Coordinates of C-alpha atoms and ligand atoms in Angstrom, one line a residue:
X22 CA 56.9 -71.2 112.2
X23 CA 54.3 -73.8 113.0
X24 CA 50.9 -73.6 111.4
X25 CA 49.5 -72.6 114.8
X26 CA 51.9 -69.8 115.4
X27 CA 51.5 -68.4 111.9
X28 CA 47.7 -68.3 112.4
X29 CA 47.9 -66.2 115.6
X30 CA 46.6 -62.6 115.1
X31 CA 49.6 -60.6 114.4
X32 CA 49.7 -56.7 114.8
X33 CA 51.9 -56.5 111.6
X34 CA 49.2 -58.1 109.6
X35 CA 46.7 -56.0 107.6
X36 CA 43.1 -56.2 108.7
X37 CA 42.1 -58.8 106.2
X38 CA 45.0 -61.1 107.1
X39 CA 44.0 -60.5 110.7
X40 CA 40.5 -61.7 109.9
X41 CA 41.7 -64.7 108.1
X42 CA 44.0 -65.7 111.0
X43 CA 41.1 -65.3 113.5
X44 CA 38.9 -67.5 111.3
X45 CA 41.5 -70.1 111.1
X46 CA 41.9 -70.0 114.8
X47 CA 38.1 -70.3 115.3
X48 CA 37.9 -72.9 112.7
X49 CA 35.2 -70.9 111.1
X50 CA 35.6 -72.5 107.6
X51 CA 36.8 -75.9 108.8
X52 CA 40.4 -74.6 108.6
X53 CA 40.2 -73.8 104.9
X54 CA 41.2 -70.6 103.1
X55 CA 39.8 -70.2 99.7
X56 CA 40.1 -66.8 97.9
X57 CA 39.4 -65.8 94.5
X58 CA 40.4 -63.1 91.9
X59 CA 37.4 -62.3 89.8
X60 CA 38.2 -60.1 86.8
X61 CA 35.6 -59.2 84.3
X62 CA 37.0 -60.1 80.9
X63 CA 36.3 -56.6 79.4
X64 CA 39.7 -55.2 79.5
X65 CA 43.3 -55.7 80.3
X66 CA 44.6 -55.9 83.9
X67 CA 46.2 -52.8 85.5
X68 CA 48.4 -52.1 88.5
X69 CA 45.2 -51.9 90.7
X70 CA 44.3 -55.5 89.7
X71 CA 47.9 -56.5 90.6
X72 CA 47.2 -55.2 94.1
X73 CA 44.1 -57.4 94.4
X74 CA 45.9 -60.4 92.8
X75 CA 48.8 -60.1 95.2
X76 CA 46.3 -59.9 98.2
X77 CA 44.1 -62.8 97.1
X78 CA 46.9 -65.2 96.0
X79 CA 49.1 -64.0 98.9
X80 CA 46.6 -64.8 101.6
X81 CA 45.9 -68.2 100.1
X82 CA 49.6 -69.1 99.8
X83 CA 50.5 -67.8 103.3
X84 CA 47.7 -70.1 104.8
X85 CA 48.1 -73.2 102.8
X86 CA 44.9 -72.3 100.9
X87 CA 44.1 -71.9 97.3
X88 CA 43.0 -68.9 95.2
X89 CA 40.7 -69.3 92.3
X90 CA 40.8 -67.4 89.1
X91 CA 37.2 -66.6 88.2
X92 CA 36.2 -64.7 85.2
X93 CA 33.2 -62.6 86.1
X94 CA 31.5 -62.9 82.7
X95 CA 27.9 -62.0 83.3
X96 CA 27.6 -59.0 81.0
X97 CA 28.2 -60.2 77.4
X98 CA 28.2 -56.7 75.9
X99 CA 31.9 -56.0 76.1
X100 CA 33.4 -59.3 77.2
X101 CA 35.5 -61.5 74.9
X102 CA 38.1 -64.3 74.7
X103 CA 40.8 -61.9 73.8
X104 CA 40.5 -60.3 77.2
X105 CA 40.3 -63.8 78.9
X106 CA 43.7 -64.6 77.2
X107 CA 45.3 -61.4 78.0
X108 CA 44.3 -61.5 81.7
X109 CA 45.7 -65.1 82.0
X110 CA 48.9 -64.1 80.2
X111 CA 49.5 -61.1 82.5
X112 CA 48.8 -63.0 85.7
X113 CA 51.2 -65.8 84.5
X114 CA 53.9 -63.0 83.7
X115 CA 53.3 -61.7 87.2
X116 CA 54.2 -65.0 88.5
X117 CA 50.8 -66.3 89.8
X118 CA 49.6 -69.8 89.2
X119 CA 46.0 -71.0 89.7
X120 CA 46.6 -74.5 88.6
X121 CA 43.3 -75.9 87.3
X122 CA 41.3 -73.6 89.5
X123 CA 40.1 -71.5 86.7
X124 CA 36.3 -70.8 86.6
X125 CA 33.8 -68.7 84.7
X126 CA 30.6 -67.4 86.2
X127 CA 29.0 -68.3 82.9
X128 CA 29.7 -71.9 83.9
X129 CA 27.1 -71.5 86.6
X130 CA 24.4 -69.9 84.5
X131 CA 22.2 -73.0 84.6
X132 CA 22.7 -73.3 88.4
X133 CA 22.2 -69.5 89.0
X134 CA 18.8 -69.9 87.0
X135 CA 17.8 -72.7 89.3
X136 CA 18.6 -70.5 92.4
X137 CA 16.4 -67.8 90.8
X138 CA 13.6 -70.2 90.5
X139 CA 14.1 -71.2 94.1
X140 CA 13.7 -67.6 95.1
X141 CA 10.5 -67.2 93.0
X142 CA 9.2 -70.4 94.6
X143 CA 9.9 -69.0 98.0
X144 CA 8.0 -65.7 97.1
X145 CA 11.2 -63.9 97.3
X146 CA 11.6 -62.8 93.6
X147 CA 9.2 -61.5 91.0
X148 CA 9.1 -60.6 87.4
X149 CA 8.8 -56.8 87.0
X150 CA 7.5 -54.9 83.9
X151 CA 8.7 -51.5 85.0
X152 CA 10.8 -49.7 82.4
X153 CA 14.4 -48.8 83.4
X154 CA 13.1 -45.1 84.2
X155 CA 10.3 -46.2 86.2
X156 CA 12.5 -48.6 88.1
X157 CA 15.0 -45.8 88.9
X158 CA 12.1 -43.4 89.9
X159 CA 10.4 -45.8 92.1
X160 CA 13.6 -46.7 93.9
X161 CA 13.5 -43.4 96.0
X162 CA 16.7 -41.9 97.3
X163 CA 18.8 -42.6 100.5
X164 CA 16.5 -40.2 102.4
X165 CA 13.2 -41.0 100.6
X166 CA 11.7 -44.6 100.7
X167 CA 11.0 -46.2 97.4
X168 CA 7.6 -47.3 96.3
X169 CA 6.7 -50.9 95.5
X170 CA 6.4 -52.0 91.9
X171 CA 2.9 -52.7 90.7
X172 CA 4.2 -56.1 89.6
X173 CA 5.4 -57.0 93.1
X174 CA 2.6 -59.2 93.9
X175 CA 2.3 -61.5 91.0
X176 CA 1.6 -65.1 91.9
X177 CA 4.5 -67.6 92.1
X178 CA 2.9 -69.5 89.2
X179 CA 2.8 -66.3 86.9
X180 CA 6.3 -65.4 88.0
X181 CA 7.6 -68.8 87.1
X182 CA 5.9 -68.8 83.8
X183 CA 7.2 -65.2 82.9
X184 CA 10.7 -65.9 84.1
X185 CA 10.8 -69.1 81.9
X186 CA 9.5 -67.2 78.9
X187 CA 12.2 -64.4 79.6
X188 CA 14.6 -67.2 79.3
X189 CA 13.1 -68.5 76.0
X190 CA 13.7 -65.0 74.4
X191 CA 10.0 -64.2 74.2
X192 CA 10.4 -60.5 75.4
X193 CA 12.4 -57.7 74.1
X194 CA 15.5 -56.5 75.8
X195 CA 14.7 -54.7 79.0
X196 CA 11.1 -55.4 78.7
X197 CA 11.1 -57.3 82.1
X198 CA 13.5 -57.9 84.9
X199 CA 13.6 -60.5 87.6
X200 CA 13.8 -58.7 90.9
X201 CA 14.3 -59.8 94.5
X202 CA 11.5 -59.0 96.9
X203 CA 13.3 -57.5 99.9
X204 CA 12.3 -54.0 101.2
X205 CA 11.4 -50.9 99.3
X206 CA 11.8 -48.8 102.4
X207 CA 15.2 -50.1 103.4
X208 CA 17.8 -47.3 104.2
X209 CA 20.1 -49.3 101.9
X210 CA 19.1 -48.6 98.3
X211 CA 20.7 -51.9 97.2
X212 CA 18.1 -53.8 99.2
X213 CA 15.1 -52.0 97.5
X214 CA 14.0 -54.9 95.3
X215 CA 17.3 -55.0 93.3
X216 CA 17.4 -56.5 89.8
X217 CA 18.6 -60.2 89.6
X218 CA 18.3 -60.8 85.8
X219 CA 18.0 -58.7 82.7
X220 CA 17.0 -59.4 79.3
X221 CA 20.0 -59.0 76.9
X222 CA 19.7 -60.6 73.5
X223 CA 23.6 -60.5 72.9
X224 CA 25.7 -63.5 72.2
X225 CA 28.0 -64.5 75.1
X226 CA 31.7 -65.2 74.4
X227 CA 31.3 -68.7 75.9
X228 CA 27.6 -69.6 76.0
X229 CA 26.8 -68.2 72.5
X230 CA 23.1 -67.7 72.0
X231 CA 21.9 -70.1 74.7
X232 CA 20.8 -67.3 77.0
X233 CA 18.7 -64.2 76.5
X234 CA 18.8 -63.3 80.2
X235 CA 21.9 -62.6 82.1
X236 CA 22.4 -62.3 85.9
X237 CA 23.4 -59.1 87.6
X238 CA 26.7 -58.8 89.5
X239 CA 24.8 -58.8 92.7
X240 CA 23.1 -62.0 92.1
X241 CA 26.0 -63.9 90.3
X242 CA 28.9 -62.9 92.4
X243 CA 27.9 -64.1 95.9
X244 CA 26.3 -67.3 94.5
X245 CA 29.4 -68.0 92.4
X246 CA 31.5 -67.5 95.5
X247 CA 29.2 -70.0 97.5
X248 CA 29.2 -72.5 94.6
X249 CA 33.1 -72.6 94.7
X250 CA 33.3 -72.7 98.5
X251 CA 35.1 -69.4 98.7
X252 CA 35.8 -68.5 102.3
X253 CA 36.9 -64.9 102.1
X254 CA 35.5 -62.8 99.2
X255 CA 37.7 -59.8 99.0
X256 CA 36.6 -56.8 97.0
X257 CA 37.1 -53.1 96.9
X258 CA 35.4 -50.5 99.2
X259 CA 32.7 -49.5 96.8
X260 CA 31.1 -52.9 97.4
X261 CA 30.7 -52.4 101.1
X262 CA 27.1 -51.0 100.5
X263 CA 26.4 -54.2 98.5
X264 CA 27.3 -56.5 101.4
X265 CA 23.9 -56.7 103.0
X266 CA 22.5 -57.9 99.7
X267 CA 25.4 -60.3 99.3
X268 CA 24.4 -61.7 102.7
X269 CA 20.7 -61.6 102.0
X270 CA 21.2 -63.7 98.8
X271 CA 23.2 -66.4 100.5
X272 CA 20.7 -66.5 103.4
X273 CA 17.7 -67.0 101.0
X274 CA 19.2 -69.4 98.5
X275 CA 19.5 -73.0 99.8
X276 CA 23.2 -73.4 100.0
X277 CA 25.6 -75.4 102.1
X278 CA 27.2 -73.7 105.2
X279 CA 29.5 -72.1 106.1
X280 CA 28.8 -69.2 103.8
X281 CA 31.5 -67.1 102.2
X282 CA 31.9 -63.6 103.7
X283 CA 32.7 -60.4 101.9
X284 CA 35.5 -58.0 103.1
X285 CA 36.3 -54.7 101.5
X286 CA 39.6 -52.9 101.1
X287 CA 40.7 -49.6 99.5
X288 CA 41.3 -49.8 95.8
X289 CA 44.6 -48.6 94.6
X290 CA 44.5 -45.1 93.0
X291 CA 47.9 -43.9 91.5
X292 CA 48.7 -40.4 90.8
X293 CA 49.2 -39.0 87.3
X294 CA 47.2 -41.9 85.7
X295 CA 43.7 -43.4 85.6
X296 CA 42.8 -46.9 86.9
X297 CA 39.1 -47.1 85.9
X298 CA 38.6 -49.6 83.2
X299 CA 36.0 -47.5 81.5
X300 CA 38.6 -44.7 81.2
X301 CA 41.3 -47.1 80.0
X302 CA 38.9 -48.5 77.4
X303 CA 38.3 -44.8 76.3
X304 CA 42.1 -44.2 75.9
X305 CA 42.4 -47.4 73.8
X306 CA 39.3 -47.0 71.8
X307 CA 39.9 -43.3 70.9
X308 CA 43.5 -44.2 70.1
X309 CA 44.8 -41.7 72.6
X310 CA 47.4 -44.4 73.3
X311 CA 48.7 -47.1 71.0
X312 CA 46.9 -49.8 72.6
X313 CA 46.4 -51.8 75.9
X314 CA 50.1 -52.3 76.0
X315 CA 51.3 -48.8 75.3
X316 CA 54.3 -48.3 77.7
X317 CA 52.5 -45.2 79.1
X318 CA 49.5 -47.2 80.3
X319 CA 49.2 -48.4 83.9
X320 CA 48.2 -51.9 82.4
X321 CA 50.3 -54.9 83.3
X322 CA 51.0 -55.3 79.7
X323 CA 52.0 -51.7 79.3
X324 CA 54.3 -51.8 82.4
X325 CA 55.8 -55.0 81.0
X326 CA 56.5 -53.5 77.6
X327 CA 58.1 -50.5 79.4
X328 CA 60.5 -52.8 81.2
X329 CA 59.0 -52.7 84.6
X330 CA 59.5 -56.3 86.3
X331 CA 57.0 -58.4 88.2
X332 CA 59.2 -58.0 91.3
X333 CA 58.9 -54.2 91.2
X334 CA 55.2 -54.4 90.8
X335 CA 54.8 -57.0 93.7
X336 CA 57.2 -54.9 96.0
X337 CA 55.0 -51.9 95.2
X338 CA 51.8 -53.7 96.1
X339 CA 53.3 -55.0 99.3
X340 CA 54.6 -51.4 100.1
X341 CA 51.2 -49.8 99.6
X342 CA 49.5 -52.3 102.0
X343 CA 45.9 -53.1 102.6
X344 CA 43.7 -50.5 104.2
X345 CA 40.2 -49.4 104.6
X346 CA 40.7 -45.8 103.5
X347 CA 40.7 -44.6 100.0
X348 CA 43.6 -42.3 99.0
X349 CA 45.8 -41.5 96.1
X350 CA 49.2 -43.2 96.1
X351 CA 52.1 -41.1 94.8
X352 CA 53.5 -42.3 91.4
X353 CA 56.8 -41.4 93.0
X354 CA 56.5 -44.4 95.4
X355 CA 56.0 -46.8 92.4
X356 CA 58.8 -45.2 90.6
X357 CA 61.0 -45.8 93.7
X358 CA 60.2 -49.5 93.7
X359 CA 61.0 -49.6 89.9
X360 CA 64.4 -47.9 90.3
X361 CA 65.5 -50.0 93.3
X362 CA 64.6 -53.2 91.5
X363 CA 66.2 -52.3 88.3
X364 CA 69.4 -51.0 90.1
X365 CA 70.0 -54.6 91.3
X366 CA 69.1 -56.3 88.0
X367 CA 70.0 -54.0 85.1
X368 CA 73.2 -54.6 83.2
X369 CA 75.0 -51.3 82.5
X370 CA 75.7 -50.2 79.0
X371 CA 76.7 -47.0 77.1
X372 CA 74.3 -45.5 74.7
X373 CA 74.3 -41.9 73.3
X374 CA 70.8 -40.6 72.8
X375 CA 71.7 -37.4 71.0
X376 CA 75.0 -38.0 69.2
X377 CA 77.7 -35.5 68.7
X378 CA 80.7 -36.8 66.7
X379 CA 84.2 -36.5 68.2
X380 CA 87.4 -37.3 66.3
X381 CA 90.6 -38.0 68.4
X382 CA 93.4 -36.3 66.6
X383 CA 96.2 -37.9 68.4
X384 CA 95.1 -41.4 67.5
X385 CA 95.8 -42.8 64.2
X386 CA 93.0 -43.4 61.6
X387 CA 91.4 -46.7 62.2
X388 CA 92.7 -46.9 65.7
X389 CA 90.9 -49.7 67.7
X390 CA 91.3 -51.1 71.2
X391 CA 89.2 -53.0 73.6
X392 CA 88.5 -51.7 77.1
X393 CA 86.9 -53.2 80.0
X394 CA 83.6 -52.2 81.6
X395 CA 81.7 -53.3 84.6
X396 CA 78.3 -54.9 83.9
X397 CA 76.7 -54.2 87.2
X398 CA 78.5 -52.5 90.1
X399 CA 75.5 -53.7 92.4
X400 CA 76.2 -57.4 91.5
X401 CA 79.6 -58.8 91.4
X402 CA 78.5 -62.0 89.6
X403 CA 77.4 -59.9 86.6
X404 CA 81.1 -59.6 85.5
X405 CA 82.8 -57.4 83.0
X406 CA 82.5 -57.0 79.2
X407 CA 84.7 -55.4 76.8
X408 CA 83.8 -52.3 74.8
X409 CA 85.4 -51.1 71.6
X410 CA 87.2 -47.8 71.7
X411 CA 88.4 -46.0 68.5
X412 CA 89.5 -42.6 67.2
X413 CA 86.0 -41.7 66.2
X414 CA 83.5 -41.4 69.1
X415 CA 79.9 -40.2 69.8
X416 CA 79.2 -38.3 73.0
X417 CA 76.0 -36.7 74.1
X418 CA 75.3 -33.4 72.5
X419 CA 74.4 -32.1 76.0
X420 CA 77.7 -33.0 77.3
X421 CA 79.4 -30.3 75.4
X422 CA 78.7 -26.5 75.7
X423 CA 80.6 -23.8 73.9
X424 CA 80.0 -21.2 76.5
X425 CA 78.9 -23.1 79.6
X426 CA 77.5 -21.8 82.8
X427 CA 79.6 -21.9 85.9
X428 CA 79.0 -25.4 87.3
X429 CA 79.1 -27.2 84.0
X430 CA 81.7 -29.9 84.6
X431 CA 81.4 -31.6 81.2
X432 CA 83.2 -30.8 78.0
X433 CA 83.9 -27.2 76.8
X434 CA 86.4 -25.8 74.3
X435 CA 89.9 -26.3 75.8
X436 CA 88.4 -28.3 78.6
X437 CA 88.8 -31.9 79.7
X438 CA 86.4 -34.7 80.8
X439 CA 86.9 -38.4 81.7
X440 CA 85.5 -40.8 79.2
X441 CA 83.9 -43.6 81.2
X442 CA 86.1 -46.6 81.4
X443 CA 88.7 -44.8 79.1
X444 CA 90.8 -41.8 78.8
X445 CA 90.8 -38.2 79.8
X446 CA 89.8 -36.2 76.7
X447 CA 90.4 -32.6 75.8
X448 CA 88.5 -30.6 73.3
X449 CA 90.7 -28.9 70.7
X450 CA 88.4 -27.4 68.1
X451 CA 84.7 -27.0 67.4
X452 CA 83.6 -27.5 63.8
X453 CA 80.4 -25.8 62.8
X454 CA 77.7 -26.1 60.2
X455 CA 76.9 -23.1 58.0
X456 CA 73.9 -22.4 60.3
X457 CA 76.2 -22.1 63.3
X458 CA 75.2 -25.3 64.8
X459 CA 78.0 -27.7 66.0
X460 CA 78.8 -30.3 63.5
X461 CA 81.6 -32.2 65.3
X462 CA 84.6 -31.9 67.7
X463 CA 88.2 -32.4 67.4
X464 CA 89.7 -33.7 70.6
X465 CA 92.9 -35.4 72.0
X466 CA 93.2 -37.9 74.7
X467 CA 95.8 -38.2 77.4
X468 CA 97.2 -41.6 76.3
X469 CA 98.5 -42.5 79.9
X470 CA 95.2 -41.7 81.6
X471 CA 93.3 -45.0 81.2
X472 CA 93.3 -47.6 83.9
X473 CA 96.8 -48.8 84.8
X474 CA 98.3 -45.8 83.0
X475 CA 100.8 -43.3 84.5
X476 CA 98.2 -40.4 84.7
X477 CA 95.2 -42.8 85.5
X478 CA 94.7 -41.0 88.9
X479 CA 94.7 -37.5 87.3
X480 CA 91.3 -36.0 88.5
X481 CA 89.0 -34.1 86.1
X482 CA 85.6 -32.9 87.3
X483 CA 83.3 -34.6 84.8
X484 CA 82.9 -38.2 83.5
X485 CA 80.8 -38.7 80.4
X486 CA 79.6 -41.8 78.4
X487 CA 80.5 -42.4 74.8
X488 CA 80.4 -45.0 72.2
X489 CA 82.8 -45.7 69.4
X490 CA 81.4 -44.3 66.2
X491 CA 82.7 -47.1 63.9
X492 CA 81.3 -49.8 66.2
X493 CA 78.1 -48.3 67.3
X494 CA 74.7 -49.7 66.4
X495 CA 71.8 -47.6 65.6
X496 CA 68.5 -47.5 67.5
X497 CA 65.4 -45.6 68.1
X498 CA 64.9 -44.7 71.6
X499 CA 61.6 -43.7 73.1
X500 CA 61.5 -41.5 76.3
X501 CA 58.1 -41.6 78.2
X502 CA 56.8 -39.1 80.7
X503 CA 53.7 -39.4 82.7
X504 CA 50.5 -39.7 80.6
X505 CA 48.7 -36.9 82.5
X506 CA 49.7 -33.5 83.6
X507 CA 47.8 -33.5 87.0
X508 CA 47.8 -35.8 90.0
X509 CA 44.3 -37.0 89.8
X510 CA 43.0 -36.5 86.2
X511 CA 39.8 -38.4 86.9
X512 CA 38.8 -36.1 89.9
X513 CA 40.4 -32.8 89.1
X514 CA 39.0 -29.8 91.0
X515 CA 38.4 -28.0 87.7
X516 CA 35.7 -30.6 86.7
X517 CA 37.3 -31.1 83.3
X518 CA 37.2 -34.4 81.5
X519 CA 40.2 -36.7 82.3
X520 CA 41.3 -36.5 78.6
X521 CA 41.9 -32.8 78.9
X522 CA 44.9 -33.5 81.0
X523 CA 46.7 -35.8 78.6
X524 CA 50.4 -34.8 78.8
X525 CA 51.3 -33.7 75.2
X526 CA 54.9 -34.5 76.0
X527 CA 54.4 -38.0 77.3
X528 CA 56.4 -39.5 74.4
X529 CA 59.7 -38.3 72.9
X530 CA 61.2 -40.3 70.0
X531 CA 64.8 -40.1 69.4
X532 CA 65.4 -41.7 66.1
X533 CA 69.3 -41.5 65.7
X534 CA 70.7 -43.0 68.9
X535 CA 74.1 -44.7 69.0
X536 CA 74.5 -47.8 71.2
X537 CA 77.4 -49.9 72.3
X538 CA 77.5 -53.0 70.1
X539 CA 76.8 -55.4 72.9
X540 CA 73.2 -54.1 72.9
X541 CA 72.6 -55.9 69.6
X542 CA 72.1 -59.0 71.6
X543 CA 69.5 -57.4 74.0
X544 CA 66.3 -59.4 74.5
X545 CA 63.0 -57.9 75.2
X546 CA 62.4 -57.3 79.0
X547 CA 66.0 -57.7 79.8
X548 CA 66.6 -54.4 81.8
X549 CA 69.6 -52.3 81.0
X550 CA 70.9 -49.1 82.6
X551 CA 72.2 -46.9 80.0
X552 CA 74.9 -44.9 81.9
X553 CA 73.6 -41.6 83.1
X554 CA 70.4 -41.6 81.1
X555 CA 68.1 -44.2 82.7
X556 CA 66.8 -47.7 82.6
X557 CA 65.8 -49.1 79.3
X558 CA 64.6 -52.2 77.5
X559 CA 64.2 -53.5 74.1
X560 CA 60.6 -52.9 72.7
X561 CA 59.3 -56.4 72.1
X562 CA 56.6 -55.3 69.6
X563 CA 58.4 -52.7 67.3
X564 CA 61.9 -54.0 67.2
X565 CA 63.2 -55.8 64.1
X566 CA 66.7 -57.2 63.4
X567 CA 67.5 -54.1 61.4
X568 CA 65.7 -51.5 63.4
X569 CA 66.2 -51.7 67.2
X570 CA 63.8 -49.8 69.4
X571 CA 64.4 -49.2 73.1
X572 CA 62.0 -47.9 75.6
X573 CA 63.1 -45.9 78.6
X574 CA 61.6 -47.6 81.6
X575 CA 62.4 -44.7 83.9
X576 CA 65.0 -42.0 84.3
X577 CA 67.7 -42.4 87.0
X578 CA 66.4 -39.7 89.2
X579 CA 63.0 -38.5 90.0
X580 CA 62.9 -35.2 88.3
X581 CA 59.2 -34.6 89.0
X582 CA 59.4 -34.7 92.8
X583 CA 62.6 -32.7 92.6
X584 CA 61.0 -30.1 90.5
X585 CA 57.9 -30.0 92.7
X586 CA 59.9 -29.7 95.9
X587 CA 61.8 -26.8 94.3
X588 CA 58.4 -25.1 93.4
X589 CA 57.0 -25.7 97.0
X590 CA 60.3 -24.9 98.8
X591 CA 59.9 -21.9 101.1
X592 CA 61.4 -18.6 99.9
X593 CA 65.2 -18.2 100.5
X594 CA 65.9 -22.0 100.1
Ligands
ATP22 P1 35.0 -52.2 86.3 O1 35.1 -50.8 86.6 O2 34.7 -52.6 84.9 O3 34.0 -53.1 87.3 P2 37.2 -53.2 87.8 O4 38.4 -52.3 87.7 O5 36.4 -53.3 89.0 O6 36.4 -52.8 86.6 P3 37.1 -56.0 87.6 O7 37.6 -56.9 86.4 O8 35.7 -56.2 88.0 O9 37.6 -54.6 87.3 O10 38.1 -56.2 88.8 C1 38.7 -57.5 89.3 C2 39.0 -57.4 90.7 O11 40.0 -56.4 90.8 C3 37.9 -56.9 91.6 O12 37.8 -57.8 92.7 C4 38.3 -55.6 92.0 O13 37.9 -55.2 93.1 C5 39.8 -55.5 91.9 N1 40.3 -54.2 91.4 C6 39.9 -53.5 90.4 N2 40.5 -52.3 90.5 C7 41.3 -52.2 91.5 C8 42.2 -51.3 92.1 N3 42.3 -50.1 91.5 N4 42.7 -51.6 93.2 C9 42.5 -52.8 94.0 N5 41.7 -53.8 93.4 C10 41.1 -53.5 92.3
MG23 MG1 34.4 -54.7 88.8

């Protein structure tokens, strides 16, 4: 496709890409596309941020443009370098590269101060002594106009003097603000003389104690965009009401043209989780989860630790698309993207999560042979591996039932199952503990039933996985469930706090799992499909050489949707 063709408005494009294409055609920004991703370094990135990253970096890449990484660090109270580093690491892991286009809003503090002085000199900003409560009261409501601050008509000289003394640290926190002088009767409340600077005597993670005043988001963001020559400033819908202020600021501060323009899209909301940073911080601070990278968190580092790949995240973001309407995206859609990605990538392995010992009586003590298993039926190049078979096996506790219901096709007393990649096995005897629970099974195999044998084609109804007891390695396995029990914990109709809906069963730890020996070489983030039980990966943080920990990324099937469909199915079905 030529540059010209690719810039033509295209009905398959989302509305933002459409706008960018039109701007390129009209040469609005001299043929340039410069976007930015502006995280505030006060928390870790989550899946919603990934959507914004994909959009901003995607648009830049598709149009031979660039995307800046700009840390929006104008509020020193909760920002720090730890978050800066975590954000960069997560973005790199996702596969995004900003080259040397990394910026900090705090780099512009001096310039921004200068712009504020320009506004004061033009009679468009004033120092206000109202308290926070007075400020809110005099602002009015959407239906009732605000009233002007008594400090609104200070002279330019007095404003310049007070603003410079605010900077010097002469006044207490919140004693004064710098406000734009716009219109207290505007129907848009954000235009009613909004605050531009606040006094905050807090050290900043980059500028230290140099500043006692910090610019507000509304002042700093648009001007940072302009300083960097951003062409399309893409943010989420809640900022649509701030757009007139964004434009006012750029109109009234002497800056080169063409100016950046702001566009808003619907933020990602995902069911059964929360994506508000404030709520995620609460989960971490209150130790409701292990930390930012808890595998149950919707954070990039949590998803990563859980075994979800950058590809799955990016496919999901592309699937969700870019719209102007807020909604709740089904977790099941994300899970579908995760499964299809892992189905292609994950090597298959056998692992028994709840072991039941089996002795094969028609094999000699110490019997050993190597059998061949397929690494990934979806990928021919993944090849085969050999797995040890012996006269002592582990099978899943749940694959045996003494008195099974009708459609139970796995092992029962006197019954037969196929051992995956191996023989047909028959249960001869059940040995019990004193309390009546099952201790182990005695079985026999049909020695001709393995691949190539005389009875290899003999059909039995069930196939189960197994590991050789003498060769198995031990591991702890963690099964995760959704972190919340309701679809939209932050906006539940009951009005309860989101923390009331934490799923008490979101973590199950299985301490005594038996894995095929090849898994000793597993590296963190390498995805595995444990046959029949799901996708797993080694936990990078908690595994040691002598204690392996695997996390279940996701089960093989979507039991939630299936269960819900059953509950919602019309009677008689
Ligand atoms: P806060 O609630 O602290 O403002 P935030 O989630 O908006 O947090 P930022 O660090 O300000 O976090 O976000 C950086 C960028 O990511 C912003 O441009 C924001 O619009 C975008 N973003 C944040 N959350 C989502 C989301 N759920 N879906 C899409 N984009 C998002
Ligand atoms: Mg924000």
